Tab-separated table of C-alpha atoms in Angstrom:
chain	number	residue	atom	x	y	z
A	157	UNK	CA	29.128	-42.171	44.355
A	158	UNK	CA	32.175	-43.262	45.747
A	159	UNK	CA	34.220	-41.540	48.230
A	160	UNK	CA	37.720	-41.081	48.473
A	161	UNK	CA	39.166	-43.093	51.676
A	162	UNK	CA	42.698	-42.493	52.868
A	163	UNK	CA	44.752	-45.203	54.648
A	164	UNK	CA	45.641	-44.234	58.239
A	165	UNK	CA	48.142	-45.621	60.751
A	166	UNK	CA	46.934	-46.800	63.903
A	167	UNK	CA	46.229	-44.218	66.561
A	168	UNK	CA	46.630	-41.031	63.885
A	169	UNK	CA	43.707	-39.056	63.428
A	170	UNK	CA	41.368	-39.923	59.803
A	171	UNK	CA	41.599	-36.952	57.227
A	172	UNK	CA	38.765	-34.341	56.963
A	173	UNK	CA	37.818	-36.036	53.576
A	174	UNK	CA	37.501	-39.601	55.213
A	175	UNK	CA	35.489	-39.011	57.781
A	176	UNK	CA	31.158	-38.499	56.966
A	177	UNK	CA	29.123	-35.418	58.110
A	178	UNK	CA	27.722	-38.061	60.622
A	179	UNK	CA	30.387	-39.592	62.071
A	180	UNK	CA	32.258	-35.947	62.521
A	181	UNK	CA	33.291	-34.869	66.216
A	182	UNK	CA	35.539	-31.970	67.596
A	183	UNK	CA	38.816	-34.031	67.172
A	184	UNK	CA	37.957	-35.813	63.595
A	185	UNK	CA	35.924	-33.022	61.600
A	186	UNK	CA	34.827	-33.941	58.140
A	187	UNK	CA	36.070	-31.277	55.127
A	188	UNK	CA	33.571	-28.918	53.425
A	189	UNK	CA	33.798	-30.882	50.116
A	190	UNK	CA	32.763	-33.886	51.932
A	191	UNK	CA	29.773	-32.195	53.722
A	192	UNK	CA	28.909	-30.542	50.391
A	193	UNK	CA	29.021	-33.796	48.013
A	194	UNK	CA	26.837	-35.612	50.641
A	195	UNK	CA	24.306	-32.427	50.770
A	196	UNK	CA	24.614	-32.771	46.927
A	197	UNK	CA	23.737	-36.686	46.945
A	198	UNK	CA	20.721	-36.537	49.432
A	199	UNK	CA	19.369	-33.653	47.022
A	200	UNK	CA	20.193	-35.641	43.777
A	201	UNK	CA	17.264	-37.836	45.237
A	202	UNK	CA	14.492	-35.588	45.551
A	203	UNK	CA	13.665	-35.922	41.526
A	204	UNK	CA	11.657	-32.990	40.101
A	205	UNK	CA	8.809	-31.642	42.281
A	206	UNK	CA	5.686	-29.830	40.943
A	207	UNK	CA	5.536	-26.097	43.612
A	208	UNK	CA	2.864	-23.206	42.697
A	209	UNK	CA	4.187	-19.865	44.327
A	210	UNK	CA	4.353	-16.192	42.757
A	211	UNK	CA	6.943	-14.896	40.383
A	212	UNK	CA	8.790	-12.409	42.476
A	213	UNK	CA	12.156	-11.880	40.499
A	214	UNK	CA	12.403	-12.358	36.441
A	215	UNK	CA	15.931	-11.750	34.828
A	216	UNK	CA	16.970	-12.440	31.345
A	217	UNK	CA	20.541	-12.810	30.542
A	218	UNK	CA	22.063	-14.943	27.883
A	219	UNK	CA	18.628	-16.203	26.927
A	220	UNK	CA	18.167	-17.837	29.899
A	221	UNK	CA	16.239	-16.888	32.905
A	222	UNK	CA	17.306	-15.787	36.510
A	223	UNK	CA	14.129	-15.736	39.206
A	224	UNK	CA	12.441	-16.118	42.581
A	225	UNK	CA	9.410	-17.498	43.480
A	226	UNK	CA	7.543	-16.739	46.775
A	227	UNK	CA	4.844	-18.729	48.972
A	228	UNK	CA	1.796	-17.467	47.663
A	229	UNK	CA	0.593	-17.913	51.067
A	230	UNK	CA	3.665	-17.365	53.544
A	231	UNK	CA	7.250	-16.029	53.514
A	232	UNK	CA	8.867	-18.824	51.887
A	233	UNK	CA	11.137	-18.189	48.765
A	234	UNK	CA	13.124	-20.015	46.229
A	235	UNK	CA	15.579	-19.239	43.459
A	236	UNK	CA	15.478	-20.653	40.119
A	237	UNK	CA	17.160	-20.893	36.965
A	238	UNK	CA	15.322	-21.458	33.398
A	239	UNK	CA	17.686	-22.942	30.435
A	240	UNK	CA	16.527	-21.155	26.537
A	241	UNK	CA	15.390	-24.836	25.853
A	242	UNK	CA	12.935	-24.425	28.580
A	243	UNK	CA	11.866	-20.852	27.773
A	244	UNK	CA	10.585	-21.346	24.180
A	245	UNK	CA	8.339	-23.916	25.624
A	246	UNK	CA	6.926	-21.782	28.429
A	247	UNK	CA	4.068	-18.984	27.371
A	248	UNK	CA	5.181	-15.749	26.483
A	249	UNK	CA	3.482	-13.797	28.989
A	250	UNK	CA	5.157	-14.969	31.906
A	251	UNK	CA	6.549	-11.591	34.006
A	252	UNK	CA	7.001	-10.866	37.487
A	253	UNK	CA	3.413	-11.304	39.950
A	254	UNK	CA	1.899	-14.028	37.868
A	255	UNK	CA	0.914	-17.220	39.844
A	256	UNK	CA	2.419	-20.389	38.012
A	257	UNK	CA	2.997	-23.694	38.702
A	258	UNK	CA	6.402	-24.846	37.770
A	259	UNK	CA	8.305	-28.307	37.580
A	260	UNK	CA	11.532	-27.719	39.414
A	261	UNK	CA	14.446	-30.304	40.476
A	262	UNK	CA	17.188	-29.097	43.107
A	263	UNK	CA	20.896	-28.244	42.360
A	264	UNK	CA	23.226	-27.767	45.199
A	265	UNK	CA	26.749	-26.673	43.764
A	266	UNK	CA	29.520	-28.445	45.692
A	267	UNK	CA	31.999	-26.024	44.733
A	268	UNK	CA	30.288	-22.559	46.189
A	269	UNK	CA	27.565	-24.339	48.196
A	270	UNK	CA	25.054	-22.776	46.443
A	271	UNK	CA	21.489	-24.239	46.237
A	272	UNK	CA	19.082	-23.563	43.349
A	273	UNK	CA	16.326	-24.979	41.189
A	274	UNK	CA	16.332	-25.881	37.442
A	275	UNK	CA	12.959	-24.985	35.780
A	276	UNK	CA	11.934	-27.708	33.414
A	277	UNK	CA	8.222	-26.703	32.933
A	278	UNK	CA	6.687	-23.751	34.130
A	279	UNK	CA	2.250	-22.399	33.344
A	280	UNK	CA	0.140	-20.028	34.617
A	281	UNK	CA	-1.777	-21.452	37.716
A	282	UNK	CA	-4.921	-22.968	36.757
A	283	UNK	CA	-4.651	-21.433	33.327
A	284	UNK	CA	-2.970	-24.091	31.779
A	285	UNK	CA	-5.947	-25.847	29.773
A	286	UNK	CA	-7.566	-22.722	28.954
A	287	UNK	CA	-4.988	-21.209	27.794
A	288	UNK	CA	-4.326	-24.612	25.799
A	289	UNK	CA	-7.970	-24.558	24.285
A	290	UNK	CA	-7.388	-20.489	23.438
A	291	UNK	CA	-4.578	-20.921	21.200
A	292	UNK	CA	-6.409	-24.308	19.682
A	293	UNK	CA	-9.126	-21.555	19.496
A	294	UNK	CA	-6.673	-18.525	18.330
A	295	UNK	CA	-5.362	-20.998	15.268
A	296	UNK	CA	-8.681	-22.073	14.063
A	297	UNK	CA	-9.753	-18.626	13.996
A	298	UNK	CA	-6.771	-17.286	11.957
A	299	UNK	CA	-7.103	-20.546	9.592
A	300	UNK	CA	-10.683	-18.711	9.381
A	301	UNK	CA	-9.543	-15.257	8.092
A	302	UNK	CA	-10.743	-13.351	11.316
A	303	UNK	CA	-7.563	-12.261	12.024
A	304	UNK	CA	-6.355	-10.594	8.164
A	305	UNK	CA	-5.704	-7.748	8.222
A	306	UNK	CA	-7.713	-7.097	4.824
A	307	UNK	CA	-10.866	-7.480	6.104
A	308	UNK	CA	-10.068	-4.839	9.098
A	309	UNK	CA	-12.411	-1.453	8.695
A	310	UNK	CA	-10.537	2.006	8.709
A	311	UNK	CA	-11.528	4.504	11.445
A	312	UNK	CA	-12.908	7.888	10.546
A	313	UNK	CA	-11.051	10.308	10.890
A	314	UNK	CA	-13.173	12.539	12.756
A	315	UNK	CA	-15.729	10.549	14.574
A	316	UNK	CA	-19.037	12.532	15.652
A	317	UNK	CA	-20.187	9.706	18.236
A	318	UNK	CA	-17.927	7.263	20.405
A	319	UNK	CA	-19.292	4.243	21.094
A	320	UNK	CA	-18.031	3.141	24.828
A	321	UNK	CA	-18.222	-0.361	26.383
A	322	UNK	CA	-16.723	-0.266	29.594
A	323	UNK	CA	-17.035	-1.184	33.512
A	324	UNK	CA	-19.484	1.600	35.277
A	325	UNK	CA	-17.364	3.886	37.171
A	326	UNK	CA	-13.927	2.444	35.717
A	327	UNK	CA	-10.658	3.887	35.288
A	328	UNK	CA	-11.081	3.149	31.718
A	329	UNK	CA	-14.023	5.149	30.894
A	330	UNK	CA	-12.558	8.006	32.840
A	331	UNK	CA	-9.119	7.743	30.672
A	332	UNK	CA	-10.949	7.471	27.525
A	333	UNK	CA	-12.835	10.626	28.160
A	334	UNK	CA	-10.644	13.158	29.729
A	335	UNK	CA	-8.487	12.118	26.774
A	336	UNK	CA	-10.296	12.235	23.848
A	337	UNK	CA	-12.115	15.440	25.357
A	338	UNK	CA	-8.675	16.712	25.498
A	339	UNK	CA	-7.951	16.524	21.977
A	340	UNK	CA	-11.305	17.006	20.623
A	341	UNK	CA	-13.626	18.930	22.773
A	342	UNK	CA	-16.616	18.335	21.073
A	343	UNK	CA	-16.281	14.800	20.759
A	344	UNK	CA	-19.785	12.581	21.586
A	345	UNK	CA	-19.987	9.451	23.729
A	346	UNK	CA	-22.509	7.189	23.529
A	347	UNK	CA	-21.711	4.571	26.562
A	348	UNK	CA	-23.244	1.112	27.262
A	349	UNK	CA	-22.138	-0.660	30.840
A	350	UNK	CA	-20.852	-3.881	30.860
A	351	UNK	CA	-19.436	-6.183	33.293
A	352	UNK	CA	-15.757	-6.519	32.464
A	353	UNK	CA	-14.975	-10.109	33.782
A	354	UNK	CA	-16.888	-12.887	35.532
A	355	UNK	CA	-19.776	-14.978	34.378
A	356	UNK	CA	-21.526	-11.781	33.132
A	357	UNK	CA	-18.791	-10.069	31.071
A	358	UNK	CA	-19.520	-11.835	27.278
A	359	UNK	CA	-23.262	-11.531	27.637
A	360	UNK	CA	-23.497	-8.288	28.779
A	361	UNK	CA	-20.731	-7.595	26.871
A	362	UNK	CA	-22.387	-8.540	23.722
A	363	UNK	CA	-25.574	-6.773	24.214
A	364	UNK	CA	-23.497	-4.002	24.424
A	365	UNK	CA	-21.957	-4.901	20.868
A	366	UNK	CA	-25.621	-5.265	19.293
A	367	UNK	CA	-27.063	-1.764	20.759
A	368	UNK	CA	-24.134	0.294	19.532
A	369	UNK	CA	-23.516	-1.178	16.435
A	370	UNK	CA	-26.914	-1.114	15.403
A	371	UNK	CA	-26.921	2.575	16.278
A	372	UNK	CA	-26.444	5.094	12.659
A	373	UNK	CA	-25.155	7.652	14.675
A	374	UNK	CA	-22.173	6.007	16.253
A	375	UNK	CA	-19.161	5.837	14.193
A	376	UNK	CA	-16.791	3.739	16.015
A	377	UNK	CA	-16.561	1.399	19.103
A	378	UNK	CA	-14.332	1.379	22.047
A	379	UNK	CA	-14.408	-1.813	24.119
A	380	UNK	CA	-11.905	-0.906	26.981
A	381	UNK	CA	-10.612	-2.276	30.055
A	382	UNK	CA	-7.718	-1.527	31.903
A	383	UNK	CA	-6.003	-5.008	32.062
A	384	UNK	CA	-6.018	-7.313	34.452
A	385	UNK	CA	-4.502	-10.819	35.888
A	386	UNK	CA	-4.931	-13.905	32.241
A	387	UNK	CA	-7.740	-15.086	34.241
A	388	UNK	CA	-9.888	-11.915	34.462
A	389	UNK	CA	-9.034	-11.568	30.630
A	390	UNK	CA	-11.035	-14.368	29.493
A	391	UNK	CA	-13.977	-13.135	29.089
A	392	UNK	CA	-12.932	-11.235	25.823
A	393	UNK	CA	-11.458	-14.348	24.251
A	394	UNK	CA	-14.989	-15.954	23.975
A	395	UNK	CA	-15.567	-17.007	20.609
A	396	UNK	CA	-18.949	-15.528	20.645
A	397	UNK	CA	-17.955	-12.414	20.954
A	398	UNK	CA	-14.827	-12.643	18.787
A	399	UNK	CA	-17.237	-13.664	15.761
A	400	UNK	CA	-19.570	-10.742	17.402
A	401	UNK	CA	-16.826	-8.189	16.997
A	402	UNK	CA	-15.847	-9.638	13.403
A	403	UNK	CA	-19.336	-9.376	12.250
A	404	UNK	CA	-19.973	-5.992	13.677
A	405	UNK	CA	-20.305	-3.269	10.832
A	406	UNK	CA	-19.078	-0.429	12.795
A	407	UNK	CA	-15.321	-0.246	13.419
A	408	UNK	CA	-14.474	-1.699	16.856
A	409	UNK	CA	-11.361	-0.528	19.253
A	410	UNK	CA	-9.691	-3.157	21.492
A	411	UNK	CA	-8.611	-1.749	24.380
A	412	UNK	CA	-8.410	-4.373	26.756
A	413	UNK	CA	-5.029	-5.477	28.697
A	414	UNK	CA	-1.689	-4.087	28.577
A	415	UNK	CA	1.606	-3.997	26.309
A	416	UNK	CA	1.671	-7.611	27.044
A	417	UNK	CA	-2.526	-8.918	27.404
A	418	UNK	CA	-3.080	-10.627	24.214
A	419	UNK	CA	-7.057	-11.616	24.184
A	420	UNK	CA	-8.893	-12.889	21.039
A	421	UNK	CA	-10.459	-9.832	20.722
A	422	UNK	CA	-7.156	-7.789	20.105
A	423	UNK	CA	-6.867	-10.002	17.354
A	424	UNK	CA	-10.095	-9.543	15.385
A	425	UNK	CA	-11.060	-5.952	16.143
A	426	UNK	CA	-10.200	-3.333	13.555
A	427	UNK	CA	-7.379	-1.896	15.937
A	428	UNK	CA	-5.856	-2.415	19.063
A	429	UNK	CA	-4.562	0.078	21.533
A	430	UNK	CA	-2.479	-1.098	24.113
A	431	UNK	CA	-4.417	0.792	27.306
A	432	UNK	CA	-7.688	2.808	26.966
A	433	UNK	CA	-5.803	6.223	26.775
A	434	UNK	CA	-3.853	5.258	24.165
A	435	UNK	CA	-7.568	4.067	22.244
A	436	UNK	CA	-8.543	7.742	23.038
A	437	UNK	CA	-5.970	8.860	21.155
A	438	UNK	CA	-5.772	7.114	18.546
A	439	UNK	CA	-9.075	7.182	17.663
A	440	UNK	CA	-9.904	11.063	18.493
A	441	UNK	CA	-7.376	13.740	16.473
A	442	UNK	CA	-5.508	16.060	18.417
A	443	UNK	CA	-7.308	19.560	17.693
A	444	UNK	CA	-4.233	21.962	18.354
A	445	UNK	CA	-2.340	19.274	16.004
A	446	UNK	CA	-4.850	19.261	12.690
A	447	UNK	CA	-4.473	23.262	13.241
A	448	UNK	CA	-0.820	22.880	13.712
A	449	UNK	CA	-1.357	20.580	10.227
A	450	UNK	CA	-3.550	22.668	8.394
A	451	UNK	CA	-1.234	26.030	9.117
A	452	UNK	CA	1.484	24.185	8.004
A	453	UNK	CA	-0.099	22.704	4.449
A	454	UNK	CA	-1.101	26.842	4.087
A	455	UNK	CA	2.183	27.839	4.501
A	456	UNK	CA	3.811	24.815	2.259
A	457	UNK	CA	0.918	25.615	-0.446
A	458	UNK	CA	1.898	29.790	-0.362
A	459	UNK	CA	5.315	29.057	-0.541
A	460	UNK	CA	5.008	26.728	-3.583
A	461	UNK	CA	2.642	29.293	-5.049
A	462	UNK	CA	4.956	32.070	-4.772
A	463	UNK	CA	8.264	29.550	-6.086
A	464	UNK	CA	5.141	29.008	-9.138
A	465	UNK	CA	4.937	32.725	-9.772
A	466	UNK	CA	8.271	33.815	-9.338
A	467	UNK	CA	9.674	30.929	-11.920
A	468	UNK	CA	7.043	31.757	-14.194
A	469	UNK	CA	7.988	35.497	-14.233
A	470	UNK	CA	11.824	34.989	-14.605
A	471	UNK	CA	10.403	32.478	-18.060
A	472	UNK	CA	8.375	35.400	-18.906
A	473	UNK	CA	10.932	37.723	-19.075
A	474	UNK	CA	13.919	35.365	-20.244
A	475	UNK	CA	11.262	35.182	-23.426
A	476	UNK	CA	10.456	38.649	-24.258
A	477	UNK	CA	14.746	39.237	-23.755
A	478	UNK	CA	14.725	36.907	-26.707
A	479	UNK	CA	15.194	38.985	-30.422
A	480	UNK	CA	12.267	37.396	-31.914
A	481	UNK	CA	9.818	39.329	-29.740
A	482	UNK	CA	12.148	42.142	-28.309
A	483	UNK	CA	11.281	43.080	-32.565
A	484	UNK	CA	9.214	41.249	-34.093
A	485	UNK	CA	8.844	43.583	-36.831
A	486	UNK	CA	12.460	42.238	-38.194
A	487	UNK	CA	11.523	38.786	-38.700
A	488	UNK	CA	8.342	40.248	-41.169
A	489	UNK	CA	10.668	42.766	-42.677
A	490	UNK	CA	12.801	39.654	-43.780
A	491	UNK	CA	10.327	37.576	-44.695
A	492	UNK	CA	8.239	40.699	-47.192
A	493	UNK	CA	11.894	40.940	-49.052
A	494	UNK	CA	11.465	37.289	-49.069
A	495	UNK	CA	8.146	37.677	-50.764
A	496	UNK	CA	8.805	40.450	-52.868
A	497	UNK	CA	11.832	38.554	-54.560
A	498	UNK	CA	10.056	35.408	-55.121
A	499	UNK	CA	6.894	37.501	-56.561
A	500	UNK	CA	9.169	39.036	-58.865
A	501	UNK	CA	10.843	35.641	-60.134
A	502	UNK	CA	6.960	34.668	-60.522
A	503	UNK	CA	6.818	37.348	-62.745
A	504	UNK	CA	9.469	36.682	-64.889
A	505	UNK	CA	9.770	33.264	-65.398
A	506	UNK	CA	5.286	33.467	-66.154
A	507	UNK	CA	6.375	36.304	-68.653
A	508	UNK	CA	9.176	34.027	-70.593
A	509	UNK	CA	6.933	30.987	-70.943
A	510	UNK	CA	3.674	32.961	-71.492
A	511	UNK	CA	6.000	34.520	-74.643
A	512	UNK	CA	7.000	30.915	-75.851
A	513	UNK	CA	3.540	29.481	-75.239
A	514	UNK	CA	2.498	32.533	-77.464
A	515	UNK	CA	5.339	31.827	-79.956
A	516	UNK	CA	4.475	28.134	-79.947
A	517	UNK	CA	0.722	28.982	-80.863
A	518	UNK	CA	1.708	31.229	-83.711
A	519	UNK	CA	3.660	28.603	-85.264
A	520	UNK	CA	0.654	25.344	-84.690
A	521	UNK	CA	-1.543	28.391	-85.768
A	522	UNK	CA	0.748	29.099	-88.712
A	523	UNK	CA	0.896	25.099	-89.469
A	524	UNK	CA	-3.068	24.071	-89.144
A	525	UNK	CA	-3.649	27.112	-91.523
A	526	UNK	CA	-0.970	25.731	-94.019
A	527	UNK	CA	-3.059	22.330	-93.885
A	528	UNK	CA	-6.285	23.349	-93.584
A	529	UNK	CA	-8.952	22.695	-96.018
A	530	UNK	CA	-9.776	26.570	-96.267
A	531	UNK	CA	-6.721	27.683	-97.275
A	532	UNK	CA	-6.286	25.105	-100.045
A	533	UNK	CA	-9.698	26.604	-101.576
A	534	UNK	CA	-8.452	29.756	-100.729
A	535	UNK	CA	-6.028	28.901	-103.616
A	536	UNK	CA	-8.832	28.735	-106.382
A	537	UNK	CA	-10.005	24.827	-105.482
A	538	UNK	CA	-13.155	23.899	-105.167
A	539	UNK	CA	-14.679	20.635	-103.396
A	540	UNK	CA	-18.173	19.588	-105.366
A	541	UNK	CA	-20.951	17.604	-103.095
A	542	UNK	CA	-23.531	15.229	-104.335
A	543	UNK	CA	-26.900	15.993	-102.583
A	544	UNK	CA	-26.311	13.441	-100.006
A	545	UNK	CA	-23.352	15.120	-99.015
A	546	UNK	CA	-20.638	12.664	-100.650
A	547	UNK	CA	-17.601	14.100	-101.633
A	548	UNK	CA	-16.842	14.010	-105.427
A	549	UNK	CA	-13.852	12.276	-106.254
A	550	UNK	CA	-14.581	10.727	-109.632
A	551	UNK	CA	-16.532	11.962	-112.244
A	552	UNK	CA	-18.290	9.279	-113.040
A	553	UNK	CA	-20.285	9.957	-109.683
A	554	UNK	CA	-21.828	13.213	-111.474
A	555	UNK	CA	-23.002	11.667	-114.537
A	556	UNK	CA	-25.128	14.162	-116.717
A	557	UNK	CA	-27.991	15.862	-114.717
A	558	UNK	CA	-26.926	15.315	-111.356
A	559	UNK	CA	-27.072	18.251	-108.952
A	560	UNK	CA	-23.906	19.092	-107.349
A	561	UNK	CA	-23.112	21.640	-104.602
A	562	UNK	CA	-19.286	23.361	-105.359
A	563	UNK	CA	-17.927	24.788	-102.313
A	564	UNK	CA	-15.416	27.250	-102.943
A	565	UNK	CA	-12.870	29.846	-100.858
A	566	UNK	CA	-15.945	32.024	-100.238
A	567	UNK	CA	-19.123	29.946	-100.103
A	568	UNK	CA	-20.813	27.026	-101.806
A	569	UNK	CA	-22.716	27.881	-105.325
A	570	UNK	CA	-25.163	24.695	-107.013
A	571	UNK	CA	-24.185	23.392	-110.415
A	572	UNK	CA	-25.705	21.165	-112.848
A	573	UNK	CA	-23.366	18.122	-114.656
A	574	UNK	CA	-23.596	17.865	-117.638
A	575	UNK	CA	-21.104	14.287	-117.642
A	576	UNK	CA	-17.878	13.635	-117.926
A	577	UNK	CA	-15.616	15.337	-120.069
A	578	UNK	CA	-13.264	14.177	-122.121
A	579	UNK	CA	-9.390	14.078	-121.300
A	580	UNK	CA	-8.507	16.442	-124.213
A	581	UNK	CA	-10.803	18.960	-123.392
A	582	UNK	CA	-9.444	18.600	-119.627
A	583	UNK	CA	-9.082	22.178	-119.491
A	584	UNK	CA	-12.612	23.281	-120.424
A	585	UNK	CA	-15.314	23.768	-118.340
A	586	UNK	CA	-16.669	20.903	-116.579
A	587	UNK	CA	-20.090	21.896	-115.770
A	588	UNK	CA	-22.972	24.017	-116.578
A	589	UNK	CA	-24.517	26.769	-113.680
């Protein structure tokens, strides 16, 4: 850079601006921009620097981040500023007492002469590759299925025995108990010690998983902790025991870190509950509340009962107002004049055509006796019958001697021929009895 030199006459005193920092005295002091743009260029040449300290101060405004960190091991303290760009890069369970290491480069403002940092990378100390291999570990594992939410178990809703898996003596098993006993006083435990971090949490841990869930009597699990540093968390985002707790038939309760602990198990139990009290609760109903419930379904049920009754009276009565049944007797009264009048219709109009089905008969009556057979012989014929029952027409079919029958108005009579007789003596008798 440049700086800005000022031509001075001989034996006048150089302006603040042209004389350096070094070269500045009582009677030729250098300006404050001048000190402050050479501050500015000998920190300009530091580059980025790689510090581990403590998170002391964590402010979010405008999507970027305002903080301090602190010496982990003395007094020393630094501001520091983290763009957005930077933040969505960074995990997102950085907060305020976490141990990182961050990649910071110096700004000194020339205009207020304030000095700062610029946060380019920031991690958890020491956690960095493990926490790179968990979420390698965390995305295979939801590629798997582990994590859907299908394959989750319900809780009963009244469990008889409570599985535990806690620290001996820990906070945790004391929360779960005074408040589950709160809600449900006759609530079971069934409790299994386990070391809750270190080299013997996941084994122990695990043989923990296998007694209780191979217990009948225990109807849900509880693995609870009451948080803890990422470091101390590990333990319960080994994939053995993540496939442990996703092959475990009983329903499992994580209960592990905080609001903001996110192990592997979280993921892959059945539910999570952000501290072990609020596991207590959520898997233990609230006594005085399922009473509170069950007065309150009575009184919803014997109110709609009553509404029931009450709407079925008013129909009741709305019907028996009606003049159908208020006298019924009216509507049969109409309907037997009804009858009456179409019986006596019946009557009549049988009567007229049984009298001209009557007159009809006399006259086919009248008109099959005018044609019958009968009453032509009735008339003084007569109809003569060869033995073989042949009509005689002709006369040559009784030659002399035959036997004839002679059927008459009144009965038949047997004749003998004695032939054919002649046409003059047409009107004599024909035959001989």
């Amino acid at each position: 850079m440049s700086v800005t030199t000022f031509q001075t006459e001989p034996g006048a005193a150089a302006p603040p601006d042209a004389v350096h920092p070094r070269d500045s005295s009582p009677d030729t002091p250098t300006s404050v921009s001048r000190l402050n743009e050479t501050i500015r260029d000998f920190v300009q040449k530091w580059g980025s620097v790689w510090v581990e300290g403590e998170i002391t101060a964590w402010n979010l405004r405008g999507g970027h981040v305002f903080g301090r960190l602190k010496d982990a091991g003395g007094d020393g303290m630094l501001s520091f500023r983290m763009w957005s760009s930077t933040l969505q890069r960074t995990p997102d369970d950085l907060k305020v007492g976490d141990r990182v290491v961050a990649c910071v480069k110096a700004d000194y403002f020339t205009k207020t002469g304030d000095f700062s940092f610029t946060v380019s990378a920031m991690r958890h100390t020491g956690l960095g590759d493990q926490l790179e291999r968990l979420e390698r570990l965390r995305a295979a594992l939801r590629a798997e299925g582990l994590f859907d939410p299908a394959r989750k178990k319900p809780l009963p809703f009244l469990p008889h025995v409570i599985g535990l898996i806690t620290g001996e003596r820990s906070d945790a098993e004391k929360d779960v108990h005074r408040n589950a006993e709160l809600r449900w006083p006759h609530v079971a435990f069934r409790t299994v010690y386990a070391a809750v971090q270190g080299d013997r949490c996941v084994p122990e841990t695990l043989a923990a998983l296998r007694t209780l869930d191979a217990d009948p009597e225990v109807d849900v699990i509880i693995i609870a902790r009451g948080g803890g540093d990422p470091q101390s968390l590990l333990g319960f985002s080994d994939e053995r025991l993540v496939r442990a707790v996703a092959a475990a038939s009983t329903p499992i309760v994580s209960a592990i870190g905080h609001e903001n602990d996110h192990p592997l198990l979280d993921e892959v139990a059945d539910l999570r509950a952000s501290t072990p009290t609020d596991a207590a609760k959520r898997v233990v109903p609230d006594v005085s509340e399922q009473r509170a419930l069950v007065q309150q379904l009575r009184s919803r049920a014997r109110t709609r009962l009553t509404q029931r009754v009450s709407h079925d009276i008013a129909a009741l009565a709305q019907l028996r107002s009606r003049p159908v049944l208020r006298d019924p007797e009216s509507m049969l009264t109409g309907r037997a004049q009804e009858v009456v009048a179409l019986s006596s219709r019946g009557r009549d109009v049988m009567r007229r055509r049984w009298d001209a089905a009557a007159r009809t008969t006399a006259e086919l009556r009248a008109s099959l006796r005018a044609l019958s057979p009968g009453a032509t012989l009735d008339r003084g014929y007569a109809i003569a019958h060869l033995s073989g029952g042949a009509i005689v027409r002709d006369a040559g079919q009784a030659p002399r001697g035959t036997e004839v029958v002679v059927t008459v108005g009144r009965g038949s009579f047997a004749a003998h021929s004695t032939g054919e007789v002649a046409e003059s003596s047409a009107d004599a008798p024909s035959a001989a009895i």
